mmCIF file of C-alpha atoms and ligand atoms in Angstrom:
data_model
loop_
_atom_site.group_PDB
_atom_site.id
_atom_site.type_symbol
_atom_site.label_atom_id
_atom_site.label_comp_id
_atom_site.label_asym_id
_atom_site.label_seq_id
_atom_site.Cartn_x
_atom_site.Cartn_y
_atom_site.Cartn_z
ATOM 1 C CA MET A 1 -0.007 -0.003 0.085
ATOM 2 C CA SER A 2 1.309 3.532 -0.749
ATOM 3 C CA ILE A 3 0.902 6.382 1.410
ATOM 4 C CA HIS A 4 -1.315 8.019 -1.166
ATOM 5 C CA ASP A 5 -3.724 5.177 -1.299
ATOM 6 C CA PRO A 6 -7.174 6.119 -0.144
ATOM 7 C CA ALA A 7 -8.215 5.361 3.429
ATOM 8 C CA PRO A 8 -9.007 1.588 3.857
ATOM 9 C CA GLU A 9 -12.066 0.339 5.628
ATOM 10 C CA ALA A 10 -12.249 0.105 9.432
ATOM 11 C CA THR A 11 -9.907 -2.710 10.631
ATOM 12 C CA THR A 12 -8.182 -3.820 13.625
ATOM 13 C CA ASP A 13 -4.969 -4.228 11.791
ATOM 14 C CA ASN A 14 -2.664 -1.578 13.585
ATOM 15 C CA SER A 15 -0.539 -0.994 10.421
ATOM 16 C CA LEU A 16 -3.622 0.678 8.762
ATOM 17 C CA ILE A 17 -4.357 3.238 11.594
ATOM 18 C CA LEU A 18 -4.524 6.710 10.376
ATOM 19 C CA ARG A 19 -1.447 8.876 11.218
ATOM 20 C CA GLU A 20 -1.767 12.422 12.562
ATOM 21 C CA ASP A 21 -0.630 13.708 9.320
ATOM 22 C CA GLY A 22 -3.474 12.055 7.615
ATOM 23 C CA THR A 23 -1.397 9.377 5.997
ATOM 24 C CA TYR A 24 -1.132 5.682 6.466
ATOM 25 C CA PRO A 25 1.884 3.799 7.326
ATOM 26 C CA GLU A 26 3.236 1.593 4.549
ATOM 27 C CA ARG A 27 3.143 -2.160 4.845
ATOM 28 C CA PHE A 28 6.318 -4.147 4.637
ATOM 29 C CA GLU A 29 6.772 -7.426 2.940
ATOM 30 C CA ASP A 30 7.104 -10.270 5.439
ATOM 31 C CA PRO A 31 10.612 -11.176 5.018
ATOM 32 C CA GLY A 32 9.951 -14.819 6.054
ATOM 33 C CA HIS A 33 12.302 -17.159 8.179
ATOM 34 C CA PRO A 34 15.848 -17.483 7.119
ATOM 35 C CA GLU A 35 16.967 -20.594 5.478
ATOM 36 C CA HIS A 36 16.386 -23.558 7.789
ATOM 37 C CA HIS A 37 19.507 -25.580 8.821
ATOM 38 C CA ASP A 38 19.094 -28.948 10.353
ATOM 39 C CA ARG A 39 20.909 -29.377 13.674
ATOM 40 C CA MET A 40 23.617 -32.104 14.025
ATOM 41 C CA GLY A 41 21.325 -33.980 16.228
ATOM 42 C CA ASP A 42 18.497 -34.044 13.711
ATOM 43 C CA LEU A 43 20.698 -35.745 11.260
ATOM 44 C CA ASP A 44 22.951 -38.012 13.275
ATOM 45 C CA PRO A 45 21.426 -39.989 16.195
ATOM 46 C CA LYS A 46 24.887 -40.145 17.887
ATOM 47 C CA ALA A 47 24.995 -36.381 17.949
ATOM 48 C CA ASN A 48 21.390 -36.349 19.456
ATOM 49 C CA LYS A 49 22.599 -38.865 22.023
ATOM 50 C CA LYS A 50 25.511 -36.707 22.780
ATOM 51 C CA ALA A 51 23.295 -33.866 23.469
ATOM 52 C CA GLU A 52 21.238 -35.711 25.887
ATOM 53 C CA ARG A 53 24.355 -36.912 27.710
ATOM 54 C CA GLN A 54 25.353 -33.259 28.032
ATOM 55 C CA VAL A 55 21.894 -32.314 29.529
ATOM 56 C CA VAL A 56 22.314 -35.260 32.102
ATOM 57 C CA PHE A 57 25.799 -34.162 32.848
ATOM 58 C CA LEU A 58 24.507 -30.671 33.592
ATOM 59 C CA PHE A 59 21.740 -31.860 35.758
ATOM 60 C CA VAL A 60 24.399 -33.928 37.604
ATOM 61 C CA ILE A 61 26.618 -31.067 38.127
ATOM 62 C CA SER A 62 23.553 -29.137 39.708
ATOM 63 C CA ILE A 63 22.934 -32.156 42.010
ATOM 64 C CA LEU A 64 26.593 -32.253 43.118
ATOM 65 C CA ALA A 65 26.437 -28.460 43.707
ATOM 66 C CA THR A 66 23.282 -28.762 45.765
ATOM 67 C CA ILE A 67 25.110 -31.589 47.923
ATOM 68 C CA GLY A 68 28.198 -29.290 47.988
ATOM 69 C CA PHE A 69 26.222 -26.380 49.353
ATOM 70 C CA LEU A 70 24.619 -28.726 52.122
ATOM 71 C CA ILE A 71 28.090 -30.091 53.172
ATOM 72 C CA ALA A 72 29.386 -26.512 53.177
ATOM 73 C CA TYR A 73 26.550 -25.356 55.319
ATOM 74 C CA PHE A 74 27.084 -27.838 58.082
ATOM 75 C CA ALA A 75 30.936 -28.455 57.754
ATOM 76 C CA VAL A 76 32.009 -24.852 57.232
ATOM 77 C CA PRO A 77 30.255 -22.591 59.719
ATOM 78 C CA PRO A 78 30.800 -18.854 59.361
ATOM 79 C CA GLY A 79 32.484 -18.320 62.682
ATOM 80 C CA ASP A 80 33.093 -14.600 63.852
ATOM 81 C CA GLN A 81 36.238 -13.832 62.043
ATOM 82 C CA PRO A 82 36.184 -12.067 58.788
ATOM 83 C CA HIS A 83 38.193 -14.851 56.794
ATOM 84 C CA THR A 84 35.792 -17.548 58.210
ATOM 85 C CA ILE A 85 32.679 -15.635 57.139
ATOM 86 C CA LEU A 86 34.173 -14.973 53.869
ATOM 87 C CA ARG A 87 35.018 -18.582 53.230
ATOM 88 C CA SER A 88 31.572 -19.804 54.419
ATOM 89 C CA ASN A 89 29.846 -17.121 52.130
ATOM 90 C CA LEU A 90 32.036 -18.147 49.055
ATOM 91 C CA LEU A 91 31.134 -21.731 49.306
ATOM 92 C CA LEU A 92 27.613 -21.287 50.051
ATOM 93 C CA GLY A 93 27.295 -18.907 47.201
ATOM 94 C CA LEU A 94 29.206 -20.912 44.764
ATOM 95 C CA GLY A 95 27.114 -23.981 45.689
ATOM 96 C CA LEU A 96 23.812 -22.147 45.135
ATOM 97 C CA ALA A 97 25.065 -20.552 41.849
ATOM 98 C CA VAL A 98 26.311 -23.759 40.194
ATOM 99 C CA SER A 99 23.281 -25.616 41.351
ATOM 100 C CA LEU A 100 20.968 -23.180 39.640
ATOM 101 C CA LEU A 101 23.067 -22.647 36.593
ATOM 102 C CA GLY A 102 23.300 -26.238 36.113
ATOM 103 C CA ILE A 103 19.573 -26.570 35.968
ATOM 104 C CA GLY A 104 19.015 -23.341 33.910
ATOM 105 C CA ILE A 105 21.786 -24.369 31.452
ATOM 106 C CA ALA A 106 20.523 -27.886 31.084
ATOM 107 C CA ALA A 107 16.741 -26.705 30.472
ATOM 108 C CA VAL A 108 18.119 -24.369 27.765
ATOM 109 C CA HIS A 109 20.267 -26.843 26.030
ATOM 110 C CA TRP A 110 17.429 -29.467 26.171
ATOM 111 C CA GLY A 111 15.211 -27.162 24.320
ATOM 112 C CA LYS A 112 17.677 -25.991 21.821
ATOM 113 C CA ALA A 113 19.491 -29.350 20.991
ATOM 114 C CA LEU A 114 16.647 -32.111 21.804
ATOM 115 C CA MET A 115 13.343 -30.751 21.244
ATOM 116 C CA ASN A 116 11.787 -30.654 17.862
ATOM 117 C CA ASP A 117 13.193 -27.862 15.574
ATOM 118 C CA HIS A 118 9.941 -26.385 14.175
ATOM 119 C CA GLU A 119 9.822 -22.957 12.928
ATOM 120 C CA LYS A 120 6.683 -21.160 13.327
ATOM 121 C CA ALA A 121 5.387 -17.562 12.236
ATOM 122 C CA GLU A 122 2.581 -15.689 14.276
ATOM 123 C CA ASP A 123 0.689 -12.860 12.781
ATOM 124 C CA ARG A 124 0.398 -9.735 14.976
ATOM 125 C CA HIS A 125 -2.795 -9.528 16.536
ATOM 126 C CA GLU A 126 -4.675 -7.746 19.415
ATOM 127 C CA GLN A 127 -3.192 -8.145 22.971
ATOM 128 C CA ARG A 128 -5.701 -10.537 24.219
ATOM 129 C CA SER A 129 -5.822 -13.685 22.223
ATOM 130 C CA SER A 130 -9.215 -15.061 21.194
ATOM 131 C CA ASP A 131 -10.561 -18.036 22.944
ATOM 132 C CA ASP A 132 -9.556 -20.195 20.041
ATOM 133 C CA THR A 133 -6.056 -19.124 20.247
ATOM 134 C CA ARG A 134 -5.895 -19.583 23.925
ATOM 135 C CA ALA A 135 -7.045 -23.181 23.483
ATOM 136 C CA ALA A 136 -4.455 -23.561 20.653
ATOM 137 C CA ALA A 137 -1.772 -22.288 23.052
ATOM 138 C CA VAL A 138 -2.694 -24.916 25.619
ATOM 139 C CA GLU A 139 -2.496 -27.506 22.668
ATOM 140 C CA VAL A 140 0.992 -26.026 21.864
ATOM 141 C CA LEU A 141 2.069 -26.470 25.385
ATOM 142 C CA LYS A 142 0.919 -30.038 25.578
ATOM 143 C CA GLU A 143 2.690 -30.618 22.229
ATOM 144 C CA GLY A 144 5.840 -29.211 23.792
ATOM 145 C CA ALA A 145 5.593 -31.562 26.626
ATOM 146 C CA ALA A 146 5.191 -34.450 24.462
ATOM 147 C CA ASP A 147 7.973 -33.085 22.178
ATOM 148 C CA SER A 148 10.171 -33.102 25.249
ATOM 149 C CA ALA A 149 10.044 -36.952 25.148
ATOM 150 C CA ILE A 150 10.556 -36.959 28.623
ATOM 151 C CA GLY A 151 8.613 -40.318 28.802
ATOM 152 C CA ARG A 152 11.121 -41.941 26.576
ATOM 153 C CA ARG A 153 14.349 -40.639 27.872
ATOM 154 C CA GLY A 154 14.588 -42.345 31.353
ATOM 155 C CA LEU A 155 17.971 -41.170 32.510
ATOM 156 C CA LEU A 156 17.347 -37.651 31.627
ATOM 157 C CA GLN A 157 14.059 -37.743 33.409
ATOM 158 C CA GLY A 158 15.631 -39.167 36.305
ATOM 159 C CA THR A 159 18.428 -36.546 36.640
ATOM 160 C CA MET A 160 16.122 -33.753 35.886
ATOM 161 C CA ILE A 161 13.761 -34.711 38.776
ATOM 162 C CA GLY A 162 16.769 -35.215 41.082
ATOM 163 C CA ALA A 163 18.189 -31.875 40.482
ATOM 164 C CA LEU A 164 14.753 -30.069 41.002
ATOM 165 C CA ALA A 165 13.952 -32.255 43.892
ATOM 166 C CA LEU A 166 17.242 -31.608 45.654
ATOM 167 C CA PHE A 167 17.609 -27.894 44.787
ATOM 168 C CA PRO A 168 14.939 -26.733 47.389
ATOM 169 C CA LEU A 169 17.031 -28.270 50.193
ATOM 170 C CA ALA A 170 19.580 -25.377 49.563
ATOM 171 C CA ILE A 171 16.795 -23.049 50.995
ATOM 172 C CA VAL A 172 14.965 -25.247 53.469
ATOM 173 C CA VAL A 173 18.048 -26.774 55.291
ATOM 174 C CA PRO A 174 19.403 -23.291 56.424
ATOM 175 C CA ILE A 175 16.000 -22.423 57.536
ATOM 176 C CA VAL A 176 15.198 -25.560 59.359
ATOM 177 C CA GLY A 177 18.923 -25.603 60.775
ATOM 178 C CA ASN A 178 17.950 -22.337 62.595
ATOM 179 C CA VAL A 179 15.158 -23.578 64.369
ATOM 180 C CA GLY A 180 16.141 -24.025 67.946
ATOM 181 C CA GLY A 181 19.151 -21.783 67.357
ATOM 182 C CA ASP A 182 19.884 -18.631 69.194
ATOM 183 C CA TRP A 183 16.830 -16.522 69.103
ATOM 184 C CA ASP A 184 17.336 -14.502 72.231
ATOM 185 C CA VAL A 185 16.899 -10.933 70.973
ATOM 186 C CA SER A 186 17.578 -9.250 74.259
ATOM 187 C CA LYS A 187 21.204 -8.884 73.153
ATOM 188 C CA PHE A 188 20.247 -6.498 70.371
ATOM 189 C CA LYS A 189 19.064 -4.122 73.258
ATOM 190 C CA TYR A 190 22.506 -3.481 74.593
ATOM 191 C CA THR A 191 25.882 -2.761 73.176
ATOM 192 C CA MET A 192 29.267 -2.604 74.760
ATOM 193 C CA TRP A 193 29.341 1.168 75.597
ATOM 194 C CA ARG A 194 29.659 1.680 79.244
ATOM 195 C CA LYS A 195 30.157 4.813 81.553
ATOM 196 C CA GLY A 196 33.789 5.686 80.868
ATOM 197 C CA THR A 197 34.509 3.830 77.655
ATOM 198 C CA ARG A 198 36.574 5.948 75.434
ATOM 199 C CA LEU A 199 35.543 6.575 71.974
ATOM 200 C CA THR A 200 38.209 5.409 69.455
ATOM 201 C CA THR A 201 38.718 5.737 65.639
ATOM 202 C CA ASP A 202 37.361 2.914 63.463
ATOM 203 C CA PRO A 203 39.468 0.670 62.509
ATOM 204 C CA THR A 204 42.695 1.879 64.173
ATOM 205 C CA GLY A 205 41.285 2.053 67.822
ATOM 206 C CA ARG A 206 43.046 5.545 68.591
ATOM 207 C CA PRO A 207 41.362 7.418 71.436
ATOM 208 C CA ILE A 208 40.005 10.787 70.357
ATOM 209 C CA LYS A 209 40.305 13.903 72.173
ATOM 210 C CA ALA A 210 37.758 16.542 71.958
ATOM 211 C CA SER A 211 40.205 18.970 70.876
ATOM 212 C CA ASP A 212 40.995 16.706 67.706
ATOM 213 C CA VAL A 213 37.310 17.236 66.481
ATOM 214 C CA THR A 214 36.945 20.363 64.596
ATOM 215 C CA ILE A 215 33.658 21.751 63.610
ATOM 216 C CA GLY A 216 32.273 20.145 60.372
ATOM 217 C CA SER A 217 34.659 17.146 60.792
ATOM 218 C CA ILE A 218 33.149 13.491 61.109
ATOM 219 C CA PHE A 219 34.645 10.469 62.828
ATOM 220 C CA HIS A 220 33.880 6.900 62.360
ATOM 221 C CA VAL A 221 33.991 5.497 65.913
ATOM 222 C CA GLN A 222 34.223 2.207 67.862
ATOM 223 C CA PRO A 223 34.502 1.542 71.624
ATOM 224 C CA ASP A 224 37.996 1.140 73.142
ATOM 225 C CA LYS A 225 39.098 -2.370 73.997
ATOM 226 C CA LEU A 226 36.876 -3.973 71.262
ATOM 227 C CA ASP A 227 39.458 -6.626 70.465
ATOM 228 C CA GLU A 228 39.241 -7.871 74.113
ATOM 229 C CA GLN A 229 35.562 -8.837 73.546
ATOM 230 C CA GLU A 230 34.535 -12.505 73.200
ATOM 231 C CA HIS A 231 32.666 -11.645 69.851
ATOM 232 C CA PRO A 232 34.581 -8.494 68.708
ATOM 233 C CA LEU A 233 32.695 -8.269 65.319
ATOM 234 C CA ASP A 234 29.255 -8.666 66.694
ATOM 235 C CA GLU A 235 30.179 -6.007 69.235
ATOM 236 C CA LYS A 236 31.443 -3.576 66.713
ATOM 237 C CA ALA A 237 28.384 -4.255 64.701
ATOM 238 C CA LYS A 238 26.023 -3.098 67.146
ATOM 239 C CA SER A 239 28.009 -0.188 68.847
ATOM 240 C CA ILE A 240 29.516 1.658 65.722
ATOM 241 C CA VAL A 241 29.142 5.353 65.972
ATOM 242 C CA LEU A 242 29.387 8.605 64.107
ATOM 243 C CA LEU A 243 30.840 11.520 65.874
ATOM 244 C CA VAL A 244 30.368 15.048 64.386
ATOM 245 C CA ARG A 245 30.991 18.424 65.685
ATOM 246 C CA LEU A 246 28.742 21.485 64.949
ATOM 247 C CA ASP A 247 28.629 24.866 66.099
ATOM 248 C CA PRO A 248 26.753 24.727 69.355
ATOM 249 C CA GLU A 249 24.504 27.623 68.248
ATOM 250 C CA ASP A 250 23.234 25.183 65.444
ATOM 251 C CA LEU A 251 22.291 22.391 67.750
ATOM 252 C CA LYS A 252 18.718 21.916 68.689
ATOM 253 C CA GLU A 253 18.758 19.841 71.765
ATOM 254 C CA SER A 254 15.822 18.810 73.887
ATOM 255 C CA GLU A 255 16.040 19.257 77.589
ATOM 256 C CA ASP A 256 16.563 15.910 78.687
ATOM 257 C CA LYS A 257 19.477 15.519 76.172
ATOM 258 C CA LYS A 258 21.167 18.610 76.639
ATOM 259 C CA SER A 259 23.939 17.151 78.507
ATOM 260 C CA TRP A 260 24.620 14.435 76.017
ATOM 261 C CA SER A 261 26.845 16.292 73.775
ATOM 262 C CA TYR A 262 30.177 18.018 74.427
ATOM 263 C CA ASN A 263 31.031 21.522 72.984
ATOM 264 C CA GLY A 264 28.839 20.698 69.973
ATOM 265 C CA ILE A 265 30.210 17.233 69.446
ATOM 266 C CA VAL A 266 27.479 14.675 69.081
ATOM 267 C CA ALA A 267 27.492 10.840 68.689
ATOM 268 C CA TYR A 268 24.844 8.823 66.982
ATOM 269 C CA SER A 269 24.594 5.233 66.110
ATOM 270 C CA LYS A 270 25.754 4.446 62.595
ATOM 271 C CA ILE A 271 23.127 1.783 61.928
ATOM 272 C CA CYS A 272 20.231 3.036 59.937
ATOM 273 C CA THR A 273 16.909 2.675 61.701
ATOM 274 C CA HIS A 274 15.342 1.394 58.595
ATOM 275 C CA VAL A 275 16.965 -1.844 57.789
ATOM 276 C CA GLY A 276 20.285 -1.251 59.334
ATOM 277 C CA CYS A 277 22.701 -0.182 56.526
ATOM 278 C CA PRO A 278 25.470 1.925 57.619
ATOM 279 C CA VAL A 279 24.725 5.595 57.597
ATOM 280 C CA ALA A 280 27.811 7.206 56.357
ATOM 281 C CA LEU A 281 27.437 10.302 54.141
ATOM 282 C CA TYR A 282 27.415 13.648 55.825
ATOM 283 C CA GLU A 283 26.622 16.764 54.316
ATOM 284 C CA GLN A 284 28.280 19.382 56.335
ATOM 285 C CA GLN A 285 26.195 22.517 55.225
ATOM 286 C CA THR A 286 22.752 20.999 56.024
ATOM 287 C CA HIS A 287 23.991 18.730 58.816
ATOM 288 C CA HIS A 288 22.107 15.747 57.079
ATOM 289 C CA LEU A 289 23.457 12.246 57.407
ATOM 290 C CA LEU A 290 22.233 10.144 54.401
ATOM 291 C CA CYS A 291 21.885 6.354 54.328
ATOM 292 C CA PRO A 292 23.059 5.103 50.977
ATOM 293 C CA CYS A 293 20.780 2.153 51.001
ATOM 294 C CA HIS A 294 17.294 3.750 50.673
ATOM 295 C CA GLN A 295 18.194 7.360 51.156
ATOM 296 C CA SER A 296 16.845 7.804 54.590
ATOM 297 C CA THR A 297 18.132 11.248 55.770
ATOM 298 C CA PHE A 298 18.698 12.340 59.350
ATOM 299 C CA ASP A 299 19.161 15.755 60.883
ATOM 300 C CA VAL A 300 22.319 15.724 63.068
ATOM 301 C CA ALA A 301 21.555 19.261 64.229
ATOM 302 C CA ASP A 302 18.013 18.202 65.465
ATOM 303 C CA GLY A 303 18.618 14.963 67.371
ATOM 304 C CA ALA A 304 19.074 12.780 64.188
ATOM 305 C CA LYS A 305 15.478 13.118 63.347
ATOM 306 C CA VAL A 306 14.440 11.621 59.985
ATOM 307 C CA VAL A 307 13.710 14.348 57.347
ATOM 308 C CA PHE A 308 13.468 12.000 54.367
ATOM 309 C CA GLY A 309 13.229 8.658 53.450
ATOM 310 C CA PRO A 310 11.659 5.223 54.796
ATOM 311 C CA ALA A 311 13.281 5.152 58.233
ATOM 312 C CA LYS A 312 10.826 5.769 60.953
ATOM 313 C CA ARG A 313 12.923 6.562 64.014
ATOM 314 C CA PRO A 314 15.767 9.014 64.669
ATOM 315 C CA LEU A 315 19.376 7.481 65.141
ATOM 316 C CA PRO A 316 19.872 6.675 68.819
ATOM 317 C CA GLN A 317 22.235 9.210 70.437
ATOM 318 C CA LEU A 318 25.150 7.931 72.519
ATOM 319 C CA PRO A 319 25.601 10.337 75.650
ATOM 320 C CA ILE A 320 29.125 11.549 75.628
ATOM 321 C CA THR A 321 31.643 13.823 77.764
ATOM 322 C CA VAL A 322 35.294 13.931 78.235
ATOM 323 C CA ASP A 323 37.615 12.375 80.856
ATOM 324 C CA ASP A 324 40.454 14.117 82.920
ATOM 325 C CA GLU A 325 42.863 13.948 79.852
ATOM 326 C CA GLY A 326 40.337 15.395 77.450
ATOM 327 C CA TYR A 327 39.483 12.227 75.710
ATOM 328 C CA LEU A 328 35.923 11.598 74.623
ATOM 329 C CA ILE A 329 34.101 9.021 76.691
ATOM 330 C CA ALA A 330 30.584 7.500 76.849
ATOM 331 C CA GLN A 331 28.352 8.524 79.709
ATOM 332 C CA SER A 332 26.566 5.271 79.428
ATOM 333 C CA ASP A 333 25.214 2.708 76.913
ATOM 334 C CA PHE A 334 22.663 4.071 74.413
ATOM 335 C CA HIS A 335 19.227 4.503 76.002
ATOM 336 C CA GLU A 336 17.359 2.586 73.290
ATOM 337 C CA PRO A 337 18.164 -0.387 71.052
ATOM 338 C CA VAL A 338 20.297 0.479 67.800
ATOM 339 C CA GLY A 339 19.320 -0.448 64.379
ATOM 340 C CA PRO A 340 16.016 -1.371 62.774
ATOM 341 C CA SER A 341 12.833 -1.909 64.733
ATOM 342 C CA PHE A 342 12.432 -5.396 65.722
ATOM 343 C CA TRP A 343 9.430 -7.384 67.082
ATOM 344 C CA GLU A 344 10.218 -6.446 70.814
ATOM 345 C CA ARG A 345 10.134 -2.884 70.410
ATOM 346 C CA LEU A 346 7.056 -1.219 71.682
ATOM 347 C CA THR A 347 7.708 2.331 70.227
HETATM 348 S S1 FES B 401 18.643 0.981 55.534
HETATM 349 FE FE1 FES B 401 18.870 3.149 55.651
HETATM 350 S S2 FES B 401 17.475 3.838 54.417
HETATM 351 FE FE2 FES B 401 17.030 1.675 54.282
#
């Protein structure tokens, strides 16, 4: 059809819908399918058998990877050292990835190399298929199931069922393994900050003098003597703090928290109250702290209240002062649990 042709009769064919400029789009010749090439497996039964063995091999790889995952889960616990956590995560991740990849690649290879190589063309049509088409689709699916010849390929069927049946264990076992585990949540209510604990730099552990903290600067802080704790990483995860100095004139402090800062220096938990990411981006001009995970923003000048984002609570404040030598110390632990809300929190 040329763009100068008269308007055709009303039709559901989208290529004949009138353009804004009063013309109709040209129709293009259907280029058809490229030349069909038979696959090796269609011509040579040996090649077909080889493809089947490859699919079996991939399912076996998946089965072995799932078993490897389960062995790693029990035999290589994460422990509480960075290198043991890394090792455990690496083995679990590899097991899971290879297990899923094995199933995925096997399914694709099965479809491409073993299922019938029909080429079909479909005309464009309305989004919702007619009832006839939908019924035909069901037929095609049934045809596909028959086409996969799963009934005739016993070994392939067995390994596929084995891989699919075993894989959910990689999810179920860790969940079941934790039943009866340590569910004592009271430990989340307290950190290792105590009256007189010095604030030290993270990760070097150098005590911080109040005179070292200039206006606008920010320190990442951990408690002194962290490495003497039984589980230093757990303790650090809970007690990590951000230290900021503002012009005391800029600080809005409620009456009950006026004594929690020292000369404009304030300390807040670094654990976002949304879902626990480390809040670390400080904007000196606005006094805003930004959590990089979901952009919750806290106003350090105003009790670390939430000014934007999904977090619902201000960051808990650590009451601080200085000791006789001018080093910053905690007055006490936090007065509320740090981190995201959990099921025991009432407010
Ligand atoms: S964890 Fe901080 S905004 Fe979501």
